[in-house]
Amino acid sequence: RMNVDYCLTRSPIYVHCAVRQGVPTLVEAHNSTFHDSRWLNHLYRANILRICRRVELVGFVAISQNLADFWVKEGVPKEKTLVLHDGVDIDEFRDVPDVKTLRRRLGLPADRKIVVYTGSFILIEKKDRAPGERLGRRPRTMWTWGTPQIRGAA
């Protein structure tokens, strides 16, 4: 058994594993599909809809009302849906230290531009390259990213 209070995931595989372990789980949807492959999407969708009937799945989070309505029509119980729009509460960032202080605290270089990406950056073909490589390595730029597939700094 996983020693966690809740699991929040966008992965149809992780949601399946967490629910099977008895972990109260929320699945988050950013669109109407779970995979680009029609075959895998069909399997993932069917599994998610089956899991939605289980008590361990405590919530289905959609990033818009239209998306929540779509999933309810597909079979997600309305009482388990929650709409949480993407966004940032800018009030949390009104009173922050200056950039030099933050860079020093985080151990980031003071003399380089820093580009940060987080999310699902997936290399599909060998010709695909990481963002820093694609845009060209610039000596005064620090590239960093973190995803389930790739972690690193260029």
mmCIF file of C-alpha atoms in Angstrom:
data_model
loop_
_atom_site.group_PDB
_atom_site.id
_atom_site.type_symbol
_atom_site.label_atom_id
_atom_site.label_comp_id
_atom_site.label_asym_id
_atom_site.label_seq_id
_atom_site.Cartn_x
_atom_site.Cartn_y
_atom_site.Cartn_z
ATOM 1 C CA ARG A 1 0.000 0.000 0.000
ATOM 2 C CA MET A 2 1.191 3.485 -0.817
ATOM 3 C CA ASN A 3 1.621 5.665 2.255
ATOM 4 C CA VAL A 4 -0.144 8.784 0.929
ATOM 5 C CA ASP A 5 -3.299 10.659 1.840
ATOM 6 C CA TYR A 6 -4.448 11.392 -1.727
ATOM 7 C CA CYS A 7 -3.283 10.973 -5.292
ATOM 8 C CA LEU A 8 -3.916 13.668 -7.926
ATOM 9 C CA THR A 9 -2.882 12.614 -11.410
ATOM 10 C CA ARG A 10 -3.516 13.161 -15.100
ATOM 11 C CA SER A 11 -2.139 9.731 -15.953
ATOM 12 C CA PRO A 12 -4.681 6.999 -16.677
ATOM 13 C CA ILE A 13 -2.050 4.463 -15.606
ATOM 14 C CA TYR A 14 -1.323 6.125 -12.243
ATOM 15 C CA VAL A 15 -5.013 6.583 -11.483
ATOM 16 C CA HIS A 16 -5.534 2.870 -12.078
ATOM 17 C CA CYS A 17 -2.635 1.926 -9.773
ATOM 18 C CA ALA A 18 -3.629 4.326 -6.996
ATOM 19 C CA VAL A 19 -7.264 3.228 -6.970
ATOM 20 C CA ARG A 20 -6.240 -0.447 -6.913
ATOM 21 C CA GLN A 21 -4.108 0.351 -3.849
ATOM 22 C CA GLY A 22 -7.130 1.906 -2.120
ATOM 23 C CA VAL A 23 -5.745 5.452 -2.249
ATOM 24 C CA PRO A 24 -8.350 8.247 -2.466
ATOM 25 C CA THR A 25 -7.650 9.572 -5.959
ATOM 26 C CA LEU A 26 -8.518 12.559 -8.116
ATOM 27 C CA VAL A 27 -7.977 12.434 -11.871
ATOM 28 C CA GLU A 28 -7.413 15.676 -13.766
ATOM 29 C CA ALA A 29 -8.441 16.180 -17.391
ATOM 30 C CA HIS A 30 -7.115 18.935 -19.618
ATOM 31 C CA ASN A 31 -8.968 17.743 -22.710
ATOM 32 C CA SER A 32 -11.328 15.087 -24.008
ATOM 33 C CA THR A 33 -8.663 12.460 -24.690
ATOM 34 C CA PHE A 34 -6.040 10.630 -22.665
ATOM 35 C CA HIS A 35 -3.785 9.549 -25.547
ATOM 36 C CA ASP A 36 -3.171 10.432 -29.208
ATOM 37 C CA SER A 37 -3.483 6.786 -30.237
ATOM 38 C CA ARG A 38 -7.163 5.986 -30.885
ATOM 39 C CA TRP A 39 -6.666 2.463 -29.568
ATOM 40 C CA LEU A 40 -4.930 3.519 -26.340
ATOM 41 C CA ASN A 41 -7.321 6.421 -25.846
ATOM 42 C CA HIS A 42 -10.273 4.023 -26.127
ATOM 43 C CA LEU A 43 -8.745 1.710 -23.485
ATOM 44 C CA TYR A 44 -7.744 4.545 -21.129
ATOM 45 C CA ARG A 45 -11.121 6.253 -21.480
ATOM 46 C CA ALA A 46 -13.021 3.029 -20.762
ATOM 47 C CA ASN A 47 -10.818 2.356 -17.736
ATOM 48 C CA ILE A 48 -11.246 5.892 -16.356
ATOM 49 C CA LEU A 49 -15.026 5.703 -16.776
ATOM 50 C CA ARG A 50 -15.087 2.321 -15.001
ATOM 51 C CA ILE A 51 -12.860 3.643 -12.189
ATOM 52 C CA CYS A 52 -15.145 6.677 -11.740
ATOM 53 C CA ARG A 53 -17.758 4.351 -10.229
ATOM 54 C CA ARG A 54 -15.349 3.237 -7.501
ATOM 55 C CA VAL A 55 -15.417 4.869 -4.089
ATOM 56 C CA GLU A 56 -11.610 5.361 -4.178
ATOM 57 C CA LEU A 57 -11.976 7.820 -7.049
ATOM 58 C CA VAL A 58 -13.063 10.848 -5.054
ATOM 59 C CA GLY A 59 -12.947 13.445 -7.797
ATOM 60 C CA PHE A 60 -12.668 14.183 -11.495
ATOM 61 C CA VAL A 61 -11.083 17.598 -12.048
ATOM 62 C CA ALA A 62 -11.687 19.434 -15.340
ATOM 63 C CA ILE A 63 -10.068 22.722 -16.330
ATOM 64 C CA SER A 64 -13.269 24.192 -17.768
ATOM 65 C CA GLN A 65 -17.028 23.825 -17.357
ATOM 66 C CA ASN A 66 -17.345 22.694 -20.990
ATOM 67 C CA LEU A 67 -14.826 19.932 -20.368
ATOM 68 C CA ALA A 68 -16.607 18.855 -17.175
ATOM 69 C CA ASP A 69 -19.910 18.759 -19.088
ATOM 70 C CA PHE A 70 -18.265 16.623 -21.796
ATOM 71 C CA TRP A 71 -17.012 14.070 -19.266
ATOM 72 C CA VAL A 72 -20.345 13.960 -17.421
ATOM 73 C CA LYS A 73 -22.040 13.131 -20.761
ATOM 74 C CA GLU A 74 -19.413 10.395 -21.243
ATOM 75 C CA GLY A 75 -20.305 8.838 -17.889
ATOM 76 C CA VAL A 76 -18.349 10.552 -15.118
ATOM 77 C CA PRO A 77 -20.696 11.014 -12.146
ATOM 78 C CA LYS A 78 -21.589 14.704 -11.890
ATOM 79 C CA GLU A 79 -21.181 14.631 -8.109
ATOM 80 C CA LYS A 80 -17.521 13.677 -8.572
ATOM 81 C CA THR A 81 -16.692 16.492 -10.995
ATOM 82 C CA LEU A 82 -14.898 19.643 -9.972
ATOM 83 C CA VAL A 83 -14.024 22.543 -12.269
ATOM 84 C CA LEU A 84 -10.677 24.170 -11.498
ATOM 85 C CA HIS A 85 -9.569 26.564 -14.191
ATOM 86 C CA ASP A 86 -5.881 26.866 -14.951
ATOM 87 C CA GLY A 87 -4.561 30.055 -13.517
ATOM 88 C CA VAL A 88 -2.511 31.757 -10.875
ATOM 89 C CA ASP A 89 -3.547 33.819 -7.893
ATOM 90 C CA ILE A 90 -1.385 36.881 -8.549
ATOM 91 C CA ASP A 91 -1.943 38.154 -5.000
ATOM 92 C CA GLU A 92 0.463 35.421 -3.846
ATOM 93 C CA PHE A 93 3.216 37.097 -5.869
ATOM 94 C CA ARG A 94 2.755 40.742 -4.929
ATOM 95 C CA ASP A 95 5.190 40.837 -2.022
ATOM 96 C CA VAL A 96 8.232 38.812 -3.093
ATOM 97 C CA PRO A 97 11.944 39.503 -2.671
ATOM 98 C CA ASP A 98 13.842 41.131 -5.513
ATOM 99 C CA VAL A 99 15.269 38.982 -8.306
ATOM 100 C CA LYS A 100 18.883 39.124 -7.079
ATOM 101 C CA THR A 101 17.858 37.885 -3.633
ATOM 102 C CA LEU A 102 15.733 35.081 -5.080
ATOM 103 C CA ARG A 103 18.504 33.947 -7.434
ATOM 104 C CA ARG A 104 20.967 33.867 -4.547
ATOM 105 C CA ARG A 105 18.546 31.850 -2.356
ATOM 106 C CA LEU A 106 17.883 29.359 -5.156
ATOM 107 C CA GLY A 107 21.515 29.076 -6.230
ATOM 108 C CA LEU A 108 20.780 30.367 -9.726
ATOM 109 C CA PRO A 109 23.339 32.290 -11.779
ATOM 110 C CA ALA A 110 22.998 36.064 -11.520
ATOM 111 C CA ASP A 111 24.341 36.765 -15.022
ATOM 112 C CA ARG A 112 22.201 34.449 -17.169
ATOM 113 C CA LYS A 113 18.669 34.511 -18.513
ATOM 114 C CA ILE A 114 16.703 31.594 -17.099
ATOM 115 C CA VAL A 115 14.001 29.747 -19.041
ATOM 116 C CA VAL A 116 11.895 27.290 -17.053
ATOM 117 C CA TYR A 117 9.348 24.838 -18.423
ATOM 118 C CA THR A 118 7.308 22.294 -16.547
ATOM 119 C CA GLY A 119 4.718 19.997 -17.993
ATOM 120 C CA SER A 120 4.560 17.219 -20.550
ATOM 121 C CA PHE A 121 7.446 17.855 -22.908
ATOM 122 C CA ILE A 122 7.781 14.589 -24.809
ATOM 123 C CA LEU A 123 10.394 13.742 -27.422
ATOM 124 C CA ILE A 124 8.548 11.752 -30.072
ATOM 125 C CA GLU A 125 11.200 11.242 -32.743
ATOM 126 C CA LYS A 126 14.976 11.143 -32.705
ATOM 127 C CA LYS A 127 15.019 14.414 -34.633
ATOM 128 C CA ASP A 128 13.172 16.107 -31.750
ATOM 129 C CA ARG A 129 15.463 17.881 -29.346
ATOM 130 C CA ALA A 130 15.203 19.392 -25.932
ATOM 131 C CA PRO A 131 14.164 23.066 -25.874
ATOM 132 C CA GLY A 132 17.678 24.391 -25.254
ATOM 133 C CA GLU A 133 19.019 22.429 -28.199
ATOM 134 C CA ARG A 134 16.139 23.320 -30.495
ATOM 135 C CA LEU A 135 16.535 27.034 -29.922
ATOM 136 C CA GLY A 136 20.304 26.892 -29.847
ATOM 137 C CA ARG A 137 22.498 26.906 -26.798
ATOM 138 C CA ARG A 138 23.170 30.426 -25.765
ATOM 139 C CA PRO A 139 26.039 30.971 -23.352
ATOM 140 C CA ARG A 140 24.064 33.503 -21.320
ATOM 141 C CA THR A 141 20.882 31.410 -21.055
ATOM 142 C CA MET A 142 20.106 28.679 -18.541
ATOM 143 C CA TRP A 143 17.492 26.163 -19.683
ATOM 144 C CA THR A 144 15.792 23.911 -17.178
ATOM 145 C CA TRP A 145 12.768 21.671 -17.359
ATOM 146 C CA GLY A 146 11.103 18.874 -15.460
ATOM 147 C CA THR A 147 8.644 16.315 -16.789
ATOM 148 C CA PRO A 148 8.011 12.644 -16.232
ATOM 149 C CA GLN A 149 9.924 11.895 -19.441
ATOM 150 C CA ILE A 150 12.866 14.313 -19.275
ATOM 151 C CA ARG A 151 14.780 15.998 -16.514
ATOM 152 C CA GLY A 152 17.816 18.115 -17.033
ATOM 153 C CA ALA A 153 19.445 21.429 -17.639
ATOM 154 C CA ALA A 154 21.077 22.693 -20.792
#
